[in-house]
Short mmCIF file of C-alpha atoms and ligand atoms in Angstrom, two decimals:
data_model
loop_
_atom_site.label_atom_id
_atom_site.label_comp_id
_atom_site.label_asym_id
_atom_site.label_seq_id
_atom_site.Cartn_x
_atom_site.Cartn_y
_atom_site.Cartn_z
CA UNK A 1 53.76 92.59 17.09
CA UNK A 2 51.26 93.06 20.34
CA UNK A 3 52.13 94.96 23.21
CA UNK A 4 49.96 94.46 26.12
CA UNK A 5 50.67 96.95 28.88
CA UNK A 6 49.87 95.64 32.88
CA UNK A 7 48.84 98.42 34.28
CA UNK A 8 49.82 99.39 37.88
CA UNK A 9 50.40 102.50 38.39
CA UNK A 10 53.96 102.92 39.06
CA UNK A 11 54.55 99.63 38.53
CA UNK A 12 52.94 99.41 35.11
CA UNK A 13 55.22 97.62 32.50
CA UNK A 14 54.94 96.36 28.60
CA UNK A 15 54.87 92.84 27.55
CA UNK A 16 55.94 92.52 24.10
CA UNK A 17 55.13 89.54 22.13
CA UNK A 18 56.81 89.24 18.51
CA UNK A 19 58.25 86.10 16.59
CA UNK A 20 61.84 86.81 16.12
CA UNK A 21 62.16 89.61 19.37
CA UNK A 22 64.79 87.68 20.91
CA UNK A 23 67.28 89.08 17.79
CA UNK A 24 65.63 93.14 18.60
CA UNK A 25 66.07 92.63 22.13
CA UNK A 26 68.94 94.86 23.00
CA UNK A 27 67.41 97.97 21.17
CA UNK A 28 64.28 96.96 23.73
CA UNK A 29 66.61 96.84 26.63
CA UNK A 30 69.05 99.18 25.90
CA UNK A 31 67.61 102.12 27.53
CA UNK A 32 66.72 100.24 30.86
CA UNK A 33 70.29 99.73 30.75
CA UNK A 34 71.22 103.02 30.87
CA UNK A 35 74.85 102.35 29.46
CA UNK A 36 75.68 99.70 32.25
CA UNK A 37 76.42 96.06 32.33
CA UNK A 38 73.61 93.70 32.18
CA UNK A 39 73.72 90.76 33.79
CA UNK A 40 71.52 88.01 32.09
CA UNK A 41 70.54 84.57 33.97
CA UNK A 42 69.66 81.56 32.02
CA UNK A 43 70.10 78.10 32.49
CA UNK A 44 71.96 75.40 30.49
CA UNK A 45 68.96 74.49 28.40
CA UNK A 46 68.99 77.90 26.74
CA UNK A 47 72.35 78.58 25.67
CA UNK A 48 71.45 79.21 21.54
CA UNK A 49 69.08 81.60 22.96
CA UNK A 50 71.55 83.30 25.24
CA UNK A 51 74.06 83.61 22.46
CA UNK A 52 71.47 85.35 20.38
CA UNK A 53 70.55 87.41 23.52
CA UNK A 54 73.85 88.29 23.95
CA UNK A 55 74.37 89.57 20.34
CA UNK A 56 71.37 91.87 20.11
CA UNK A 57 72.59 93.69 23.22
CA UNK A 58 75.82 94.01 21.80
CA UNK A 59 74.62 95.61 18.59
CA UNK A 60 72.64 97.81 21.13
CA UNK A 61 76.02 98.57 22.79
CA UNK A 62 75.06 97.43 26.06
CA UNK A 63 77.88 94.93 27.84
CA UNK A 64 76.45 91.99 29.31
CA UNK A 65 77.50 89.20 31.51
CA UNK A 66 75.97 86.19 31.74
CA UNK A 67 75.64 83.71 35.25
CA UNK A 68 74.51 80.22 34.28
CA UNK A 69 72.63 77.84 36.89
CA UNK A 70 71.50 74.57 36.63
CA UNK A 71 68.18 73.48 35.22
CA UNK A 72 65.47 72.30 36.55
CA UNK A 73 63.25 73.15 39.75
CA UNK A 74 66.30 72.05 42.35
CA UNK A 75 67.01 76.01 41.39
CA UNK A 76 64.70 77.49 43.33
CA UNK A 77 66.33 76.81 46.53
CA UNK A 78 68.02 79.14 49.26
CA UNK A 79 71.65 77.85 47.89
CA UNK A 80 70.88 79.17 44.52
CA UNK A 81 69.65 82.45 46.05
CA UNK A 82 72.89 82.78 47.98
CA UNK A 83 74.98 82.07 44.63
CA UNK A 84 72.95 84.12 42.70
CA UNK A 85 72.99 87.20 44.75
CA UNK A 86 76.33 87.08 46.04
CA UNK A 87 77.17 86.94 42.22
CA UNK A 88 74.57 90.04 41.46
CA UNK A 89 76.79 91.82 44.28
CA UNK A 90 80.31 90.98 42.83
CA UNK A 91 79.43 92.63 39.67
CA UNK A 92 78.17 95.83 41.90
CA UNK A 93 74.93 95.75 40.56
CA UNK A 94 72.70 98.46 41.78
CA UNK A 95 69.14 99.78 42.53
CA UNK A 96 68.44 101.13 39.43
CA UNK A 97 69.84 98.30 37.27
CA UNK A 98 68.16 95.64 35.30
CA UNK A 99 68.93 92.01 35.58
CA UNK A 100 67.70 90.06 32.89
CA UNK A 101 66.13 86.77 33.20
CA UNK A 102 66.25 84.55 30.19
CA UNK A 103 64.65 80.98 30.52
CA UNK A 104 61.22 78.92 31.87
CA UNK A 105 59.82 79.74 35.30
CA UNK A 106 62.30 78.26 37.58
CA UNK A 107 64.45 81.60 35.85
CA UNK A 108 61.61 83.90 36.36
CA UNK A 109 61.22 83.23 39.75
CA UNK A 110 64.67 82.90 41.09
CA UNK A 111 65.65 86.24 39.72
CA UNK A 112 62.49 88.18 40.60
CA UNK A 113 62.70 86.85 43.86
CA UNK A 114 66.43 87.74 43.55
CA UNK A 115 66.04 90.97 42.41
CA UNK A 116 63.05 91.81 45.12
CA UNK A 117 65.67 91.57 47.98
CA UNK A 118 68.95 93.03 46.45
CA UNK A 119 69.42 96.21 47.93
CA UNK A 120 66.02 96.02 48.64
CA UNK A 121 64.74 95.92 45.00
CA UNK A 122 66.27 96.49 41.95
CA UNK A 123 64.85 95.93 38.21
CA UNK A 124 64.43 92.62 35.88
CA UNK A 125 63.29 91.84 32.95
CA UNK A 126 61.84 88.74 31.63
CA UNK A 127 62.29 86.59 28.42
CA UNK A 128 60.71 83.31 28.84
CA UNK A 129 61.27 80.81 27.02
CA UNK A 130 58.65 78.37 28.20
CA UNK A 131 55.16 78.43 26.86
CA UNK A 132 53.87 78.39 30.78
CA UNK A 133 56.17 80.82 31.45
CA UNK A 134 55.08 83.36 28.71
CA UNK A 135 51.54 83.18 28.85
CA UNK A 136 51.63 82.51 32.96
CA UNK A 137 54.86 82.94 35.11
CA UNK A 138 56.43 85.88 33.86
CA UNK A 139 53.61 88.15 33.99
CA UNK A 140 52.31 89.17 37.06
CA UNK A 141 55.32 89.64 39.48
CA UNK A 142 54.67 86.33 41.49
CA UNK A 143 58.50 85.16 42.42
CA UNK A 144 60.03 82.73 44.91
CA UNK A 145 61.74 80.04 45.78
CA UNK A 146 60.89 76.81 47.07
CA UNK A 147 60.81 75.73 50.93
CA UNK A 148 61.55 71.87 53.10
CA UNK A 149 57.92 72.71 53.58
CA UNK A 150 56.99 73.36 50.00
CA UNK A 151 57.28 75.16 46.64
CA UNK A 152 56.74 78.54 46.11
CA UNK A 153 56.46 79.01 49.78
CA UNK A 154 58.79 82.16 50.06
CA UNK A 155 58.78 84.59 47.87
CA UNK A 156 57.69 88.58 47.08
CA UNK A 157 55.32 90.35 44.59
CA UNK A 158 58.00 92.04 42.58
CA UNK A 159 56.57 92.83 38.94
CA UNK A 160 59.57 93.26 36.36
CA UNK A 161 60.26 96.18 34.59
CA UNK A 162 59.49 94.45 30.56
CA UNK A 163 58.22 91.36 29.58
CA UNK A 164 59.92 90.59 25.75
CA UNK A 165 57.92 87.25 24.64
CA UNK A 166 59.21 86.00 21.20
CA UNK A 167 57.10 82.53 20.16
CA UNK A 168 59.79 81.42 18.29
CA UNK A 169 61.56 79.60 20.97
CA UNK A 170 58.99 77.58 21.29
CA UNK A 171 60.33 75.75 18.39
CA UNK A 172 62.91 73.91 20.31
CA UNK A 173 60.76 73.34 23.33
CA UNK A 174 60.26 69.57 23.70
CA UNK A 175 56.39 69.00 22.93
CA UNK A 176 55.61 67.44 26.52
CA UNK A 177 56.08 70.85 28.04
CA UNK A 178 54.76 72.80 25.13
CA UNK A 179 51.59 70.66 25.85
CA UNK A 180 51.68 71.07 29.44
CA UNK A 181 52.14 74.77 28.62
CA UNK A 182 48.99 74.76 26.36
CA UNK A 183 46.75 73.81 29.98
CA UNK A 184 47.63 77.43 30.93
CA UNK A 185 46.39 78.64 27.88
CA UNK A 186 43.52 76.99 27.71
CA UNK A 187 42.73 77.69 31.56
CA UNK A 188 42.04 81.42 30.32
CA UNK A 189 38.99 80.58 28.21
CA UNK A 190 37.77 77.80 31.12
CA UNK A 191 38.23 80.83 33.65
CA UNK A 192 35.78 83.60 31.73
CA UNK A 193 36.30 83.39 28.19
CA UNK A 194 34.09 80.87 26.76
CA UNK A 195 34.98 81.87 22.95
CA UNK A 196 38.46 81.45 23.85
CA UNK A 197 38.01 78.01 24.71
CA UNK A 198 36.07 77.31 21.46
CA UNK A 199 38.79 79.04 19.84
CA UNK A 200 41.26 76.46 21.79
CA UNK A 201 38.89 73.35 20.58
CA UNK A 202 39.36 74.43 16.86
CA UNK A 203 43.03 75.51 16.47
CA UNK A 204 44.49 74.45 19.53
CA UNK A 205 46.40 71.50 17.99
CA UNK A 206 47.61 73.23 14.89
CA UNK A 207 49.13 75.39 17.97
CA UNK A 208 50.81 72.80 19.34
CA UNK A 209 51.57 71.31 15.99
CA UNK A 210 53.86 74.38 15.26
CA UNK A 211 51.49 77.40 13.37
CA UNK A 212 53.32 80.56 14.22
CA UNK A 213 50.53 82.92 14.15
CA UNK A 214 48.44 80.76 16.46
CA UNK A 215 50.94 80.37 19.06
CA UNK A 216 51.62 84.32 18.63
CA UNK A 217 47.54 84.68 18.80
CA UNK A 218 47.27 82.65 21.66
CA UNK A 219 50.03 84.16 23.89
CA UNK A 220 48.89 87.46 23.36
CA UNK A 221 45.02 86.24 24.58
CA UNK A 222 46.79 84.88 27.55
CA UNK A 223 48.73 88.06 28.60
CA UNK A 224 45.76 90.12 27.90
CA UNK A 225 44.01 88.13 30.17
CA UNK A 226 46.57 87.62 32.48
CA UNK A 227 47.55 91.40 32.79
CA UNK A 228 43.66 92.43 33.36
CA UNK A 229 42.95 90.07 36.29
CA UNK A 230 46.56 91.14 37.47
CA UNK A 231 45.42 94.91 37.23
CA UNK A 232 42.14 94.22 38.80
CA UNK A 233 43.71 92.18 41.88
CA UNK A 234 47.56 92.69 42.01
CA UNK A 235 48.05 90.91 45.55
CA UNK A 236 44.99 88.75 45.02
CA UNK A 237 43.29 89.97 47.99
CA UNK A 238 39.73 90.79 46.30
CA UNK A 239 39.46 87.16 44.59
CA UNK A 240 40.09 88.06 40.78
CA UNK A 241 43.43 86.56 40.73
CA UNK A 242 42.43 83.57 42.94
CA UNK A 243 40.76 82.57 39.47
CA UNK A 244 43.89 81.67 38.07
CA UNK A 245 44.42 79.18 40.43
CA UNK A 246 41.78 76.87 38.45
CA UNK A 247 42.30 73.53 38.36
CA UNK A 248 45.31 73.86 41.17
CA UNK A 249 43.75 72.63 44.14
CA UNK A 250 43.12 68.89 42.83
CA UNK A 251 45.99 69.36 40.47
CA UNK A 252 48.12 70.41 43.90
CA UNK A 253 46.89 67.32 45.26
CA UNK A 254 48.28 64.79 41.89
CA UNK A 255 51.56 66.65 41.70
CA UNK A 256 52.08 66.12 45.50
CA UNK A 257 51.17 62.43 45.08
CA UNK A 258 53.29 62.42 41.88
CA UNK A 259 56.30 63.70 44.28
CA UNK A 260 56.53 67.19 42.26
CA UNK A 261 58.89 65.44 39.93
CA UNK A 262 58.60 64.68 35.78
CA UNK A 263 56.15 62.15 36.05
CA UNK A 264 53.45 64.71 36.38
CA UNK A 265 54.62 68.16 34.74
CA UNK A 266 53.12 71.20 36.68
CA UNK A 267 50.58 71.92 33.59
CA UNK A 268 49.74 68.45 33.00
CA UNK A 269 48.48 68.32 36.82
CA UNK A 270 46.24 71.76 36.25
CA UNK A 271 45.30 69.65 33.22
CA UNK A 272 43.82 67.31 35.24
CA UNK A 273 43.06 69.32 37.84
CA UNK A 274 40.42 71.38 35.61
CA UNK A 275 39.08 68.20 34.31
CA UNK A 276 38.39 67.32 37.99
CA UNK A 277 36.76 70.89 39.30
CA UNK A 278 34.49 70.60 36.00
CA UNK A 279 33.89 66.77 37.02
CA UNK A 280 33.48 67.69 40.39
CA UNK A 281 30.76 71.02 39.11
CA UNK A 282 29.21 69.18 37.06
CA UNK A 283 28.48 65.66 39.86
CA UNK A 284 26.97 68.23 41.87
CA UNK A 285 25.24 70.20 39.56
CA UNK A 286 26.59 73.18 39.52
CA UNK A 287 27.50 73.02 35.87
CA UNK A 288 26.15 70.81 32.69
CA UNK A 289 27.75 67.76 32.25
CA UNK A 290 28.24 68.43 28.46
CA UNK A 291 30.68 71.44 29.83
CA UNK A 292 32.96 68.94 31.61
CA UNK A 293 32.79 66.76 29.05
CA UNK A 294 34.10 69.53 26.52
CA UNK A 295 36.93 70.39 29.12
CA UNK A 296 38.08 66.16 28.92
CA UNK A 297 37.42 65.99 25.23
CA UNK A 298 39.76 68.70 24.51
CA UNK A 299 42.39 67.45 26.68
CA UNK A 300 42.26 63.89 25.45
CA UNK A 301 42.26 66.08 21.57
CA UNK A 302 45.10 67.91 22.73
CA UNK A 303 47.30 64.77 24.69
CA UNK A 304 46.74 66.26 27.75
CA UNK A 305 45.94 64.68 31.32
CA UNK A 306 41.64 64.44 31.88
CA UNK A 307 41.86 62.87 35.04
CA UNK A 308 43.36 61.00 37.60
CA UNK A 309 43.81 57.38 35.44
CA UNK A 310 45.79 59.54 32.84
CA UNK A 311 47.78 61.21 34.87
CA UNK A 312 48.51 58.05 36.49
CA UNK A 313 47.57 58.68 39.89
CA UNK A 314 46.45 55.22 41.60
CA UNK A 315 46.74 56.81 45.42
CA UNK A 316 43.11 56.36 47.39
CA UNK A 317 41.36 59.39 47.78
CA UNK A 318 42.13 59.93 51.34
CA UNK A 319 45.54 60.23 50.28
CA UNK A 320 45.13 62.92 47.87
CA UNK A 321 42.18 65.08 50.25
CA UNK A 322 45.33 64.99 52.95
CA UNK A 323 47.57 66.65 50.15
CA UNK A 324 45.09 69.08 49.80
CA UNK A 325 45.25 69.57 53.60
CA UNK A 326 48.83 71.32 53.20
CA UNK A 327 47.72 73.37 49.76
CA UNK A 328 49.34 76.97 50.74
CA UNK A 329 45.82 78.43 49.71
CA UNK A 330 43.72 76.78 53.03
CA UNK A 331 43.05 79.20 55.69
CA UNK A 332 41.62 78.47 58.54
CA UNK A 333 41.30 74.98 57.55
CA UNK A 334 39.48 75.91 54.93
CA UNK A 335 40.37 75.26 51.11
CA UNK A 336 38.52 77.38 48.42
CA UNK A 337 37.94 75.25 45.33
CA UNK A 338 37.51 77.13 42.30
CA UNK A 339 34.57 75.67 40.73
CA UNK A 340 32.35 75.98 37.53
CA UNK A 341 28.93 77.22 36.41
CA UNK A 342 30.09 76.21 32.87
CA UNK A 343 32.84 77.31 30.46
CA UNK A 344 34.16 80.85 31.19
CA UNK A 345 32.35 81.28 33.96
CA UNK A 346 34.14 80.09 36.65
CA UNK A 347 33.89 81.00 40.29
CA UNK A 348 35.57 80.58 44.14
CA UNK A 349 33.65 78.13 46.65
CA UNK A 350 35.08 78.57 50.06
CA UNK A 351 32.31 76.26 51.63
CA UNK A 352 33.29 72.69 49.83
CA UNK A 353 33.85 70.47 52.44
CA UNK A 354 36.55 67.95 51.93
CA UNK A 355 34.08 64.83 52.89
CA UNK A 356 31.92 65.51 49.32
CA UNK A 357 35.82 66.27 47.28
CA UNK A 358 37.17 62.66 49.14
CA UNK A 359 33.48 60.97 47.81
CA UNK A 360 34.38 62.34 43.99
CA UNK A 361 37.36 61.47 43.95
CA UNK A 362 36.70 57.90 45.03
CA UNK A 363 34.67 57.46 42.71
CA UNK A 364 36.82 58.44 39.72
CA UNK A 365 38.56 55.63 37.29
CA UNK A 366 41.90 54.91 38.06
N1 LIG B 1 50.06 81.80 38.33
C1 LIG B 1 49.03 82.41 39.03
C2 LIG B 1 49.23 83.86 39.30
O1 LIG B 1 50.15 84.45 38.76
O2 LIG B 1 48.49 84.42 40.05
#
């Protein structure tokens, strides 16, 4: 078992990340609950889990209820929100309650953002389910819903209370989104952990392949990493936590084109996306070309998007500059680009200019 704590202040919470937690859950959750009811959100795809869920918090003696909602991104909407707080209201949940939220992002989000406005803020708990949401979304307290104008558009920092992470469910996850998971993973040793990345080049597809204690290893890496750059920038304000945003900007840019549906998964576009700010570093000199050629290497290794002619993104580059136009990260007309001096040692350009990115991408093989 690792428990890695994000420390805020009062905000601070645990993560816990253990192969079989979802079974020891209630005795985890039990006294957040405080002898109420808990309700638990989940969508369809996770029923097994929610039964199992369910079961620890009886043995734990806490009552639960459970609200269903559709799967899939269509979930993050205002309609949802409605539904799902309306719902939080019948059952008289209060300020000091916990609302658990058991599922992949879409989950995480909704009921953070959910629980950020009811009555003004009230407590959640997260069990992902997703390997992007364990080693990514559910850490962190980013939560929202999705706008006409574009995703994650509103939303609150509202960090949850506990963070239980059991690897485990992985095992049902189909293995296109346990890949497109694995980008996030691997994004941590791109960002500033260069023996993480050589760690990801040697075991990363017995990972994906299945091997329990490298999943477990690798989650707990992320959240370690996750939790410090959260600590050092919770609001990202100073820059830290802009570094996560590697690979997002292009990879923005080819899930826009790809219309945000399954054709491009979210962490097959960051994927790509990396492959393209190393490409991109590397053109201009900023980093060695071997580097970027590691970073598409172990993405074609791994089954993963290195570039636009695998993710299978014909548009001109034009097109895909004028997604970057509306990225919610441009100020002032600006876009910073996180770029690359090499492996783990990444870094935020706020001078590219969109004329040199439209002359890359051109040029790139589609
Ligand atoms: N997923 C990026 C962040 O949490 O900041």
């Amino acid at each position: 078992m690792t428990i890695v704590r994000v420390a805020l202040g009062a905000r601070s919470y645990d993560v816990v990340i253990e192969a079989g937690l979802l079974g020891q859950a209630g005795e985890r959750i039990a006294p957040l609950a405080r002898g109420r009811r808990v309700p638990i959100v989940a969508d369809a795809n996770v029923a097994p889990y929610l039964e199992t869920l369910r079961a620890s918090l009886d043995a734990a003696g806490v009552p639960s209820e459970a609200i269903v909602i559709p799967a899939g991104e269509k979930s993050k909407s205002w309609a949802t929100l409605e539904m799902l707080t309306d719902r939080l209201l019948d059952l008289g949940v209060e300020r000091g309650d916990h609302v658990i939220a058991l599922g992949g992002g879409v989950i995480g989000d909704l009921v953070g953002f959910a629980t950020a406005i009811l009555k003004r803020g009230c407590g959640f708990v997260q069990i992902p389910t997703t390997l992007l949401a364990q080693v990514d979304s559910s850490v962190g307290g980013k939560t929202g819903i999705n706008a006409r104008a574009g995703k994650n558009l509103i939303g609150a920092f509202h960090q949850p209370k506990l963070v239980l992470i059991d690897p485990t469910v992985l095992d049902t996850l189909p293995p296109r989104e346990l890949r497109a998971g694995y980008a996030e993973v691997v994004k941590y040793g791109l960002i500033d952990d260069a023996e993480f990345f050589a760690w990801c080049e040697t075991h990363g597809s017995a990972l994906l392949a299945g091997d329990v204690a490298r999943r477990e290893f690798a989650i707990a890496h992320s959240v370690a990493a996750k939790a410090r750059i959260v600590g050092e920038d919770e609001f990202e304000t100073l820059g830290r936590r802009a570094l996560l945003n590697l690979g997002h900007t292009f990879g923005h840019a080819l899930e826009a084109e790809a219309g945000f549906s399954d054709r491009l998964l979210h962490g097959e576009a960051v994927a790509a996306g990396c492959a393209l700010a190393f490409g991109y570093s590397a053109a201009h000199g900023f980093c060695s070309v071997e580097d970027a050629v590691r970073v598409s290497s172990h993405w074609q290794a791994t089954g993963l998007p290195d570039g636009l002619a695998a993710a299978g993104i014909a548009a001109p580059a034009e097109t895909l500059v004028e997604h970057m136009r509306h990225d919610k990260k441009a100020s002032g007309g600006q876009i910073p680009f996180l770029l690359a001096r090499g492996i783990g040692r990444t870094y935020l350009d706020k001078q590219v200019s969109l004329e040199d990115v439209r002359d890359y991408l051109a040029m790139q093989p589609r």
